[in-house]
Amino acid sequence: MVQTADNRTDLTARLVRAAPHPRLAGWDRAEVDVIGAEPVAGYADLLSRNVGQRLLLAVPGGLLADAVPGSTVRARARLAASGEAMAEKRPDPGTFAVEPPR
């Protein structure tokens, strides 16, 4: 496994689809179109390069329960050593939200 810097990025993305994660029990895998990204103070920003691209994002199970395709997902995420983007397991208030499509 490759070592990665301690990193966090606040992502804004549009949900394309979500399903149970094929390898991580208790997680979902969301396919999202990244529409915005902001660095988090004190952390390396390894995900901003994905703005304008489709990304697979691991999300703790249950957080996307009310999400439908087209929903806006705001998540604090990191690039894991596996190379997978992962939302925080226990997001602090204000760091994860799902907004219905407009």
Coordinates of N, CA, C and O in Angstrom, one line a residue:
M1 N 0.8 -1.2 0.0 CA 0.0 0.0 0.0 C 0.9 1.2 0.0 O 1.9 1.3 0.7
V2 N 0.4 2.2 -0.7 CA 1.2 3.5 -0.8 C 0.8 4.4 0.3 O -0.4 4.5 0.7
Q3 N 1.8 5.1 0.9 CA 1.5 6.1 1.9 C 1.0 7.4 1.3 O 1.5 7.8 0.3
T4 N 0.0 8.0 1.9 CA -0.5 9.3 1.4 C -0.4 10.3 2.5 O -0.4 10.0 3.7
A5 N -0.2 11.6 2.2 CA -0.2 12.7 3.2 C -1.5 12.8 3.9 O -2.6 12.4 3.3
D6 N -1.5 13.2 5.1 CA -2.8 13.5 5.8 C -3.5 14.6 5.0 O -3.0 15.7 4.8
N7 N -4.7 14.2 4.5 CA -5.3 15.2 3.5 C -6.8 15.2 3.8 O -7.4 14.3 4.2
R8 N -7.4 16.4 3.4 CA -8.8 16.6 3.5 C -9.2 17.6 2.4 O -8.5 18.6 2.2
T9 N -10.3 17.4 1.8 CA -10.9 18.4 0.9 C -12.4 18.4 1.1 O -13.0 17.4 1.2
D10 N -13.0 19.6 1.1 CA -14.4 19.8 1.1 C -14.9 19.7 -0.3 O -14.6 20.6 -1.1
L11 N -15.7 18.6 -0.6 CA -16.2 18.4 -2.0 C -17.6 18.8 -2.1 O -18.4 18.6 -1.2
T12 N -18.0 19.3 -3.2 CA -19.4 19.5 -3.6 C -19.6 18.7 -4.9 O -18.8 18.9 -5.8
A13 N -20.6 17.8 -4.9 CA -20.7 16.9 -6.0 C -22.2 16.7 -6.3 O -23.0 16.8 -5.4
R14 N -22.5 16.3 -7.5 CA -23.8 15.9 -7.9 C -23.8 14.4 -8.0 O -23.0 13.7 -8.7
L15 N -24.8 13.8 -7.3 CA -24.9 12.3 -7.2 C -25.4 11.7 -8.6 O -26.5 12.2 -9.1
V16 N -24.7 10.8 -9.1 CA -25.1 10.1 -10.3 C -25.8 8.8 -9.9 O -27.0 8.5 -10.3
R17 N -25.2 8.0 -9.0 CA -25.8 6.8 -8.4 C -25.1 6.4 -7.2 O -23.9 6.8 -7.0
A18 N -25.7 5.6 -6.4 CA -25.1 5.0 -5.2 C -25.5 3.6 -5.0 O -26.7 3.2 -5.3
A19 N -24.6 2.8 -4.4 CA -24.9 1.4 -4.1 C -24.1 1.0 -3.0 O -23.1 1.6 -2.7
P20 N -24.4 -0.2 -2.4 CA -23.5 -0.7 -1.3 C -22.0 -0.8 -1.9 O -21.9 -1.2 -3.0
H21 N -21.1 -0.5 -1.0 CA -19.7 -0.6 -1.5 C -19.3 -2.1 -1.6 O -19.7 -2.9 -0.8
P22 N -18.7 -2.5 -2.7 CA -18.4 -3.9 -3.0 C -17.3 -4.5 -2.0 O -17.3 -5.7 -1.9
R23 N -16.5 -3.6 -1.4 CA -15.5 -4.2 -0.5 C -15.5 -3.7 0.9 O -15.0 -4.4 1.8
L24 N -16.2 -2.6 1.2 CA -16.2 -2.1 2.6 C -17.6 -2.2 3.2 O -18.5 -1.6 2.8
A25 N -17.7 -3.2 4.1 CA -19.0 -3.4 4.8 C -19.4 -2.1 5.6 O -18.6 -1.5 6.2
G26 N -20.7 -1.8 5.5 CA -21.2 -0.6 6.2 C -20.9 0.7 5.4 O -21.2 1.8 6.0
W27 N -20.4 0.6 4.2 CA -20.2 1.8 3.4 C -20.9 1.7 2.1 O -21.3 0.6 1.6
D28 N -21.2 2.8 1.5 CA -21.8 2.9 0.1 C -20.7 3.4 -0.8 O -19.8 4.1 -0.4
R29 N -20.9 3.2 -2.1 CA -20.0 3.8 -3.1 C -20.9 4.7 -4.0 O -21.8 4.2 -4.6
A30 N -20.6 5.9 -3.9 CA -21.3 6.9 -4.7 C -20.5 7.3 -5.9 O -19.3 7.6 -5.8
E31 N -21.2 7.3 -7.1 CA -20.6 7.8 -8.3 C -21.1 9.3 -8.4 O -22.3 9.5 -8.4
V32 N -20.2 10.2 -8.4 CA -20.5 11.6 -8.3 C -19.8 12.4 -9.4 O -18.7 12.0 -9.8
D33 N -20.4 13.5 -9.8 CA -19.7 14.5 -10.7 C -19.3 15.6 -9.7 O -20.1 16.3 -9.1
V34 N -18.0 15.8 -9.6 CA -17.4 16.9 -8.7 C -17.6 18.2 -9.3 O -17.1 18.5 -10.4
I35 N -18.4 19.1 -8.6 CA -18.6 20.4 -9.2 C -17.9 21.5 -8.4 O -17.9 22.7 -8.8
G36 N -17.3 21.2 -7.3 CA -16.5 22.2 -6.5 C -15.7 21.5 -5.5 O -16.0 20.4 -5.1
A37 N -14.6 22.1 -5.1 CA -13.7 21.6 -4.0 C -13.0 22.8 -3.4 O -12.6 23.7 -4.0
E38 N -12.8 22.6 -2.1 CA -12.1 23.6 -1.3 C -11.1 22.9 -0.4 O -11.5 21.9 0.3
P39 N -9.9 23.5 -0.3 CA -8.9 22.9 0.7 C -9.4 23.1 2.1 O -10.2 24.0 2.4
V40 N -9.0 22.2 3.0 CA -9.3 22.3 4.4 C -8.0 22.7 5.1 O -6.9 22.1 4.9
A41 N -8.1 23.8 5.9 CA -6.9 24.4 6.5 C -6.1 23.3 7.3 O -6.8 22.6 8.1
G42 N -4.8 23.3 7.2 CA -4.0 22.4 7.9 C -3.8 21.0 7.3 O -3.1 20.1 7.9
Y43 N -4.4 20.7 6.2 CA -4.3 19.4 5.5 C -3.9 19.6 4.0 O -4.3 20.6 3.4
A44 N -3.3 18.6 3.5 CA -3.0 18.6 2.1 C -4.3 18.4 1.3 O -5.2 17.8 1.8
D45 N -4.4 19.0 0.1 CA -5.6 19.0 -0.7 C -5.2 18.1 -1.9 O -4.5 18.5 -2.8
L46 N -5.7 16.8 -1.9 CA -5.4 15.9 -2.9 C -6.6 15.6 -3.8 O -6.5 14.7 -4.7
L47 N -7.8 16.2 -3.6 CA -8.9 15.9 -4.4 C -9.4 17.0 -5.3 O -10.3 16.8 -6.1
S48 N -8.9 18.3 -5.1 CA -9.4 19.4 -6.0 C -9.2 19.1 -7.4 O -9.9 19.7 -8.3
R49 N -8.2 18.4 -7.8 CA -7.9 18.1 -9.2 C -9.1 17.4 -9.9 O -9.1 17.2 -11.1
N50 N -10.1 16.9 -9.1 CA -11.2 16.1 -9.7 C -12.4 17.0 -10.0 O -13.4 16.5 -10.5
V51 N -12.3 18.3 -9.8 CA -13.4 19.2 -10.2 C -13.6 19.1 -11.7 O -12.7 19.1 -12.5
G52 N -14.9 18.9 -12.1 CA -15.2 18.7 -13.5 C -15.2 17.3 -14.0 O -15.4 17.0 -15.1
Q53 N -14.9 16.4 -13.0 CA -14.7 14.9 -13.4 C -15.7 14.1 -12.6 O -16.2 14.5 -11.5
R54 N -15.9 12.9 -13.0 CA -16.6 11.9 -12.3 C -15.7 11.2 -11.3 O -14.5 10.9 -11.7
L55 N -16.2 10.9 -10.1 CA -15.4 10.3 -9.1 C -16.2 9.3 -8.3 O -17.4 9.4 -8.1
L56 N -15.5 8.2 -7.9 CA -16.2 7.2 -7.0 C -15.8 7.6 -5.6 O -14.6 7.8 -5.3
L57 N -16.8 7.8 -4.7 CA -16.6 8.3 -3.4 C -17.2 7.3 -2.4 O -18.4 7.0 -2.5
A58 N -16.4 6.7 -1.5 CA -16.9 5.9 -0.4 C -17.6 6.7 0.6 O -17.0 7.7 1.1
V59 N -18.8 6.4 1.0 CA -19.6 7.2 2.0 C -20.1 6.2 3.1 O -20.6 5.1 2.7
P60 N -20.0 6.6 4.3 CA -20.5 5.7 5.4 C -22.0 5.4 5.1 O -22.8 6.3 4.8
G61 N -22.3 4.1 5.3 CA -23.7 3.7 5.1 C -24.7 4.5 5.9 O -24.5 4.9 7.0
G62 N -25.8 4.8 5.3 CA -26.9 5.6 5.9 C -26.9 7.0 5.6 O -27.9 7.7 5.6
L63 N -25.7 7.6 5.3 CA -25.6 9.0 5.0 C -26.3 9.4 3.7 O -26.7 10.6 3.5
L64 N -26.4 8.5 2.8 CA -27.1 8.8 1.5 C -28.5 8.2 1.4 O -29.1 8.1 0.4
A65 N -29.0 7.9 2.6 CA -30.4 7.2 2.6 C -31.4 8.0 1.9 O -32.3 7.4 1.2
D66 N -31.4 9.3 2.0 CA -32.4 10.2 1.3 C -32.0 10.7 0.0 O -32.7 11.5 -0.6
A67 N -30.8 10.3 -0.5 CA -30.3 10.9 -1.7 C -30.9 10.2 -2.9 O -31.1 9.0 -2.9
V68 N -31.1 11.0 -4.0 CA -31.6 10.5 -5.3 C -30.6 11.0 -6.3 O -29.9 12.0 -6.1
P69 N -30.6 10.4 -7.5 CA -29.7 11.0 -8.5 C -30.1 12.4 -8.8 O -31.2 12.8 -8.8
G70 N -29.0 13.3 -8.9 CA -29.2 14.7 -9.0 C -29.1 15.5 -7.8 O -28.9 16.7 -7.8
S71 N -29.1 14.8 -6.6 CA -28.9 15.4 -5.3 C -27.5 16.0 -5.3 O -26.5 15.5 -5.9
T72 N -27.3 17.1 -4.5 CA -26.0 17.7 -4.3 C -25.5 17.1 -3.0 O -26.2 17.1 -2.0
V73 N -24.3 16.6 -3.0 CA -23.7 16.0 -1.8 C -22.5 16.9 -1.5 O -21.6 17.2 -2.3
R74 N -22.4 17.3 -0.2 CA -21.3 18.1 0.3 C -20.6 17.2 1.3 O -21.3 16.8 2.3
A75 N -19.4 16.9 1.1 CA -18.7 16.0 2.0 C -17.2 16.4 2.2 O -16.6 16.8 1.3
R76 N -16.7 16.3 3.4 CA -15.3 16.4 3.7 C -14.7 15.0 3.4 O -15.2 14.0 4.0
A77 N -13.8 15.0 2.5 CA -13.2 13.7 2.0 C -11.7 13.7 2.0 O -11.1 14.7 2.1
R78 N -11.2 12.5 1.9 CA -9.7 12.3 1.8 C -9.4 11.3 0.7 O -10.3 10.5 0.4
L79 N -8.2 11.3 0.2 CA -7.7 10.3 -0.7 C -7.0 9.3 0.2 O -6.0 9.6 0.8
A80 N -7.5 8.1 0.2 CA -7.0 7.0 1.1 C -5.7 6.4 0.4 O -5.5 6.6 -0.8
A81 N -4.9 5.7 1.2 CA -3.7 5.0 0.7 C -4.1 4.1 -0.5 O -3.3 3.8 -1.3
S82 N -5.3 3.5 -0.5 CA -5.7 2.6 -1.5 C -6.0 3.3 -2.8 O -6.2 2.7 -3.9
G83 N -6.0 4.7 -2.8 CA -6.3 5.5 -4.0 C -7.7 5.8 -4.1 O -8.1 6.5 -5.1
E84 N -8.5 5.4 -3.2 CA -10.0 5.7 -3.2 C -10.3 6.9 -2.4 O -9.8 7.2 -1.4
A85 N -11.2 7.7 -3.0 CA -11.7 8.9 -2.2 C -12.7 8.4 -1.2 O -13.6 7.6 -1.5
M86 N -12.6 8.9 0.0 CA -13.5 8.5 1.1 C -14.0 9.7 1.9 O -13.2 10.5 2.4
A87 N -15.3 9.7 2.1 CA -15.9 10.7 3.0 C -15.5 10.4 4.4 O -15.2 9.2 4.7
E88 N -15.5 11.4 5.3 CA -15.2 11.1 6.7 C -16.2 10.1 7.3 O -17.4 10.2 7.1
K89 N -15.6 9.2 8.1 CA -16.5 8.1 8.7 C -17.5 8.7 9.7 O -18.6 8.3 9.7
R90 N -17.1 9.6 10.5 CA -17.9 10.3 11.4 C -17.8 11.8 11.2 O -17.1 12.5 11.9
P91 N -18.6 12.3 10.2 CA -18.4 13.7 9.9 C -18.9 14.7 11.0 O -19.9 14.4 11.7
D92 N -18.1 15.7 11.2 CA -18.4 16.7 12.1 C -19.7 17.5 11.6 O -19.9 17.5 10.4
P93 N -20.4 18.1 12.5 CA -21.6 18.9 12.0 C -21.1 19.9 11.0 O -20.1 20.6 11.1
G94 N -21.9 20.0 9.9 CA -21.6 21.0 8.8 C -20.6 20.5 7.8 O -20.4 21.2 6.8
T95 N -20.1 19.3 7.9 CA -19.1 18.8 6.9 C -19.7 17.7 6.0 O -19.0 17.2 5.1
F96 N -21.0 17.3 6.2 CA -21.7 16.4 5.3 C -23.1 16.8 5.2 O -23.8 17.1 6.2
A97 N -23.6 16.9 3.9 CA -25.0 17.3 3.7 C -25.4 16.7 2.4 O -24.6 16.6 1.4
V98 N -26.7 16.4 2.3 CA -27.4 16.0 1.0 C -28.5 17.0 0.8 O -29.4 17.2 1.6
E99 N -28.5 17.6 -0.4 CA -29.6 18.5 -0.8 C -30.3 17.9 -2.0 O -29.7 17.5 -2.9
P100 N -31.6 18.0 -2.0 CA -32.4 17.4 -3.1 C -32.2 18.1 -4.4 O -31.8 19.3 -4.3
P101 N -32.4 17.5 -5.5 CA -32.2 18.2 -6.8 C -33.2 19.4 -6.9 O -34.3 19.4 -6.3
R102 N -32.8 20.4 -7.6 CA -33.7 21.6 -7.8 C -34.5 21.5 -9.0 O -34.2 21.0 -10.0

